[in-house]
PDB file of C-alpha atoms in Angstrom:
ATOM      1  CA  ASP A 122      16.418 -65.074 -39.048  1.00 66.00           C
ATOM      2  CA  GLU A 123      14.855 -65.086 -35.582  1.00 82.00           C
ATOM      3  CA  ASP A 124      14.568 -61.699 -33.871  1.00 94.00           C
ATOM      4  CA  PHE A 125      16.888 -62.605 -31.009  1.00 96.00           C
ATOM      5  CA  ALA A 126      16.566 -59.186 -29.350  1.00 96.00           C
ATOM      6  CA  ALA A 127      12.806 -59.746 -29.019  1.00 97.00           C
ATOM      7  CA  LYS A 128      13.467 -63.257 -27.691  1.00 97.00           C
ATOM      8  CA  VAL A 129      15.881 -61.890 -25.060  1.00 97.00           C
ATOM      9  CA  LYS A 130      13.263 -59.329 -23.991  1.00 97.00           C
ATOM     10  CA  GLU A 131      10.697 -62.124 -23.719  1.00 97.00           C
ATOM     11  CA  ILE A 132      12.956 -64.510 -21.786  1.00 97.00           C
ATOM     12  CA  THR A 133      14.115 -61.820 -19.350  1.00 98.00           C
ATOM     13  CA  GLY A 134      10.659 -60.341 -18.870  1.00 98.00           C
ATOM     14  CA  GLY A 135      11.932 -57.089 -20.371  1.00 97.00           C
ATOM     15  CA  LYS A 136      14.806 -56.815 -17.889  1.00 98.00           C
ATOM     16  CA  LEU A 137      17.456 -57.448 -20.571  1.00 98.00           C
ATOM     17  CA  CYS A 138      21.066 -58.525 -19.970  1.00 98.00           C
ATOM     18  CA  GLU A 139      23.870 -56.959 -17.988  1.00 99.00           C
ATOM     19  CA  VAL A 140      26.431 -58.222 -20.513  1.00 99.00           C
ATOM     20  CA  VAL A 141      26.208 -59.449 -24.097  1.00 98.00           C
ATOM     21  CA  TYR A 142      29.129 -61.447 -25.514  1.00 98.00           C
ATOM     22  CA  ASP A 143      29.030 -61.246 -29.316  1.00 96.00           C
ATOM     23  CA  GLY A 144      31.273 -63.466 -31.425  1.00 94.00           C
ATOM     24  CA  VAL A 145      29.374 -62.890 -34.671  1.00 94.00           C
ATOM     25  CA  GLY A 146      30.081 -59.207 -35.262  1.00 95.00           C
ATOM     26  CA  LYS A 147      28.629 -57.185 -38.107  1.00 96.00           C
ATOM     27  CA  ALA A 148      25.374 -59.123 -38.525  1.00 95.00           C
ATOM     28  CA  THR A 149      24.395 -59.071 -34.841  1.00 96.00           C
ATOM     29  CA  PHE A 150      25.867 -55.833 -33.474  1.00 97.00           C
ATOM     30  CA  PRO A 151      22.770 -53.585 -33.682  1.00 96.00           C
ATOM     31  CA  ALA A 152      20.428 -56.210 -32.204  1.00 97.00           C
ATOM     32  CA  SER A 153      22.986 -57.148 -29.540  1.00 98.00           C
ATOM     33  CA  LEU A 154      22.838 -53.583 -28.225  1.00 98.00           C
ATOM     34  CA  ASP A 155      19.050 -53.935 -27.934  1.00 98.00           C
ATOM     35  CA  CYS A 156      19.562 -56.850 -25.519  1.00 98.00           C
ATOM     36  CA  ILE A 157      21.537 -54.857 -22.945  1.00 99.00           C
ATOM     37  CA  LYS A 158      20.056 -53.097 -19.924  1.00 98.00           C
ATOM     38  CA  PRO A 159      21.134 -49.523 -19.135  1.00 98.00           C
ATOM     39  CA  LEU A 160      24.743 -49.285 -17.949  1.00 99.00           C
ATOM     40  CA  GLY A 161      25.364 -52.771 -19.344  1.00 99.00           C
ATOM     41  CA  MET A 162      28.344 -54.039 -21.306  1.00 99.00           C
ATOM     42  CA  PHE A 163      28.766 -55.153 -24.918  1.00 98.00           C
ATOM     43  CA  VAL A 164      31.760 -57.474 -25.411  1.00 98.00           C
ATOM     44  CA  SER A 165      32.856 -58.189 -28.962  1.00 97.00           C
ATOM     45  CA  PHE A 166      35.122 -61.234 -29.097  1.00 95.00           C
ATOM     46  CA  GLY A 167      34.832 -62.252 -32.726  1.00 92.00           C
ATOM     47  CA  SER A 168      33.624 -61.249 -36.138  1.00 93.00           C
ATOM     48  CA  ALA A 169      32.348 -64.377 -37.859  1.00 90.00           C
ATOM     49  CA  SER A 170      30.054 -62.296 -40.092  1.00 93.00           C
ATOM     50  CA  GLY A 171      32.646 -59.585 -40.625  1.00 95.00           C
ATOM     51  CA  PRO A 172      33.966 -56.716 -38.548  1.00 96.00           C
ATOM     52  CA  ILE A 173      31.498 -54.318 -36.961  1.00 97.00           C
ATOM     53  CA  ASP A 174      31.119 -51.201 -39.087  1.00 96.00           C
ATOM     54  CA  VAL A 175      32.336 -47.892 -37.744  1.00 96.00           C
ATOM     55  CA  PHE A 176      29.488 -46.486 -35.665  1.00 96.00           C
ATOM     56  CA  ASN A 177      28.491 -43.250 -33.987  1.00 97.00           C
ATOM     57  CA  ILE A 178      29.499 -43.640 -30.342  1.00 97.00           C
ATOM     58  CA  ASN A 179      26.376 -41.711 -29.314  1.00 98.00           C
ATOM     59  CA  ILE A 180      24.380 -44.903 -29.930  1.00 98.00           C
ATOM     60  CA  LEU A 181      25.804 -46.209 -26.643  1.00 98.00           C
ATOM     61  CA  GLN A 182      24.271 -43.218 -24.857  1.00 98.00           C
ATOM     62  CA  THR A 183      20.882 -43.537 -26.542  1.00 97.00           C
ATOM     63  CA  LYS A 184      20.716 -47.265 -25.726  1.00 98.00           C
ATOM     64  CA  GLY A 185      21.256 -46.591 -22.011  1.00 97.00           C
ATOM     65  CA  SER A 186      24.808 -45.375 -21.405  1.00 98.00           C
ATOM     66  CA  LEU A 187      26.240 -48.711 -22.481  1.00 98.00           C
ATOM     67  CA  PHE A 188      29.879 -49.738 -22.328  1.00 98.00           C
ATOM     68  CA  ALA A 189      31.621 -51.570 -25.164  1.00 98.00           C
ATOM     69  CA  THR A 190      34.915 -53.427 -25.345  1.00 98.00           C
ATOM     70  CA  ARG A 191      36.932 -55.611 -27.712  1.00 97.00           C
ATOM     71  CA  PRO A 192      39.294 -57.463 -25.361  1.00 95.00           C
ATOM     72  CA  THR A 193      42.418 -59.314 -26.385  1.00 93.00           C
ATOM     73  CA  LEU A 194      44.338 -61.946 -24.470  1.00 90.00           C
ATOM     74  CA  ASN A 195      47.526 -59.886 -24.651  1.00 90.00           C
ATOM     75  CA  THR A 196      45.864 -57.094 -22.707  1.00 92.00           C
ATOM     76  CA  TYR A 197      45.192 -59.448 -19.807  1.00 89.00           C
ATOM     77  CA  ALA A 198      48.327 -61.545 -20.097  1.00 92.00           C
ATOM     78  CA  ALA A 199      51.077 -59.297 -21.408  1.00 92.00           C
ATOM     79  CA  LYS A 200      53.609 -61.010 -19.153  1.00 95.00           C
ATOM     80  CA  ARG A 201      54.258 -64.750 -19.319  1.00 96.00           C
ATOM     81  CA  GLU A 202      53.589 -65.142 -15.580  1.00 96.00           C
ATOM     82  CA  ASP A 203      50.111 -63.640 -16.071  1.00 95.00           C
ATOM     83  CA  LEU A 204      49.400 -66.014 -18.955  1.00 95.00           C
ATOM     84  CA  LEU A 205      50.526 -69.028 -16.916  1.00 96.00           C
ATOM     85  CA  LYS A 206      48.320 -68.017 -13.982  1.00 96.00           C
ATOM     86  CA  ILE A 207      45.270 -67.549 -16.221  1.00 95.00           C
ATOM     87  CA  ALA A 208      45.928 -70.872 -17.978  1.00 95.00           C
ATOM     88  CA  ASN A 209      46.424 -72.734 -14.698  1.00 97.00           C
ATOM     89  CA  ASP A 210      43.223 -71.226 -13.273  1.00 97.00           C
ATOM     90  CA  LEU A 211      41.331 -72.407 -16.363  1.00 95.00           C
ATOM     91  CA  PHE A 212      42.841 -75.898 -16.296  1.00 95.00           C
ATOM     92  CA  ASP A 213      41.948 -76.149 -12.608  1.00 97.00           C
ATOM     93  CA  VAL A 214      38.244 -75.361 -13.080  1.00 97.00           C
ATOM     94  CA  VAL A 215      38.051 -77.697 -16.080  1.00 93.00           C
ATOM     95  CA  ALA A 216      39.754 -80.526 -14.143  1.00 95.00           C
ATOM     96  CA  ARG A 217      37.365 -80.032 -11.208  1.00 97.00           C
ATOM     97  CA  GLY A 218      34.357 -80.119 -13.536  1.00 95.00           C
ATOM     98  CA  VAL A 219      33.304 -76.559 -12.672  1.00 97.00           C
ATOM     99  CA  VAL A 220      33.553 -75.705 -16.364  1.00 91.00           C
ATOM    100  CA  LYS A 221      32.547 -78.343 -18.867  1.00 90.00           C
ATOM    101  CA  ILE A 222      33.695 -78.093 -22.463  1.00 89.00           C
ATOM    102  CA  PRO A 223      31.364 -80.058 -24.719  1.00 91.00           C
ATOM    103  CA  VAL A 224      32.906 -81.411 -27.910  1.00 94.00           C
ATOM    104  CA  ASN A 225      30.334 -81.489 -30.669  1.00 96.00           C
ATOM    105  CA  GLN A 226      32.465 -82.867 -33.504  1.00 97.00           C
ATOM    106  CA  LYS A 227      35.403 -85.267 -33.454  1.00 97.00           C
ATOM    107  CA  TYR A 228      37.496 -85.885 -36.553  1.00 98.00           C
ATOM    108  CA  PRO A 229      40.340 -88.349 -37.059  1.00 98.00           C
ATOM    109  CA  LEU A 230      43.539 -86.449 -37.897  1.00 98.00           C
ATOM    110  CA  LYS A 231      43.459 -87.995 -41.373  1.00 98.00           C
ATOM    111  CA  ASP A 232      40.171 -86.085 -41.931  1.00 98.00           C
ATOM    112  CA  ALA A 233      41.614 -82.677 -41.015  1.00 97.00           C
ATOM    113  CA  GLN A 234      40.769 -81.352 -44.462  1.00 97.00           C
ATOM    114  CA  LYS A 235      37.097 -82.309 -43.974  1.00 97.00           C
ATOM    115  CA  ALA A 236      37.110 -80.683 -40.536  1.00 96.00           C
ATOM    116  CA  HIS A 237      38.364 -77.436 -42.075  1.00 96.00           C
ATOM    117  CA  ARG A 238      35.750 -77.588 -44.835  1.00 95.00           C
ATOM    118  CA  ASP A 239      32.998 -78.190 -42.272  1.00 94.00           C
ATOM    119  CA  LEU A 240      34.185 -75.254 -40.151  1.00 92.00           C
ATOM    120  CA  GLU A 241      34.484 -72.923 -43.137  1.00 92.00           C
ATOM    121  CA  SER A 242      31.029 -73.853 -44.433  1.00 91.00           C
ATOM    122  CA  ARG A 243      29.487 -73.475 -40.958  1.00 86.00           C
ATOM    123  CA  HIS A 244      28.442 -77.115 -40.717  1.00 93.00           C
ATOM    124  CA  THR A 245      29.725 -77.305 -37.148  1.00 93.00           C
ATOM    125  CA  THR A 246      28.523 -75.955 -33.830  1.00 90.00           C
ATOM    126  CA  GLY A 247      30.503 -75.533 -30.639  1.00 90.00           C
ATOM    127  CA  SER A 248      33.887 -77.196 -30.279  1.00 93.00           C
ATOM    128  CA  SER A 249      35.498 -79.471 -32.835  1.00 96.00           C
ATOM    129  CA  ILE A 250      38.633 -81.529 -32.228  1.00 96.00           C
ATOM    130  CA  LEU A 251      41.090 -83.591 -34.236  1.00 97.00           C
ATOM    131  CA  LEU A 252      42.037 -86.991 -32.816  1.00 97.00           C
ATOM    132  CA  PRO A 253      45.303 -88.840 -33.498  1.00 95.00           C
TER     133      PRO A 253
END
């Protein structure tokens, strides 16, 4: 229940963020907009709390001429060759350690049902994996 928009203002010294990536959706959308500096970008990539309600587009103007997008992988990788290039670029930076992917939960494959229950009940954070 923390006021994360106020926390962002505090942390940034009131400068706010150029981009906000929001994977929560409905519950965080209004406050996410309050974290973005004028001409900044709101990126919705998930809707864990539900889809964002229909909104009056003029809110983007009143918050500082903001931009908003809901990207999909198919937009960026409509052709197989594009997908392969993106995937290879990602695998390269992971292999070189430029991007680190922390794994917070590991489940034996036999406990897949428990892993699903934990995910559904929000008892996990970050990445979870199943191990053979």
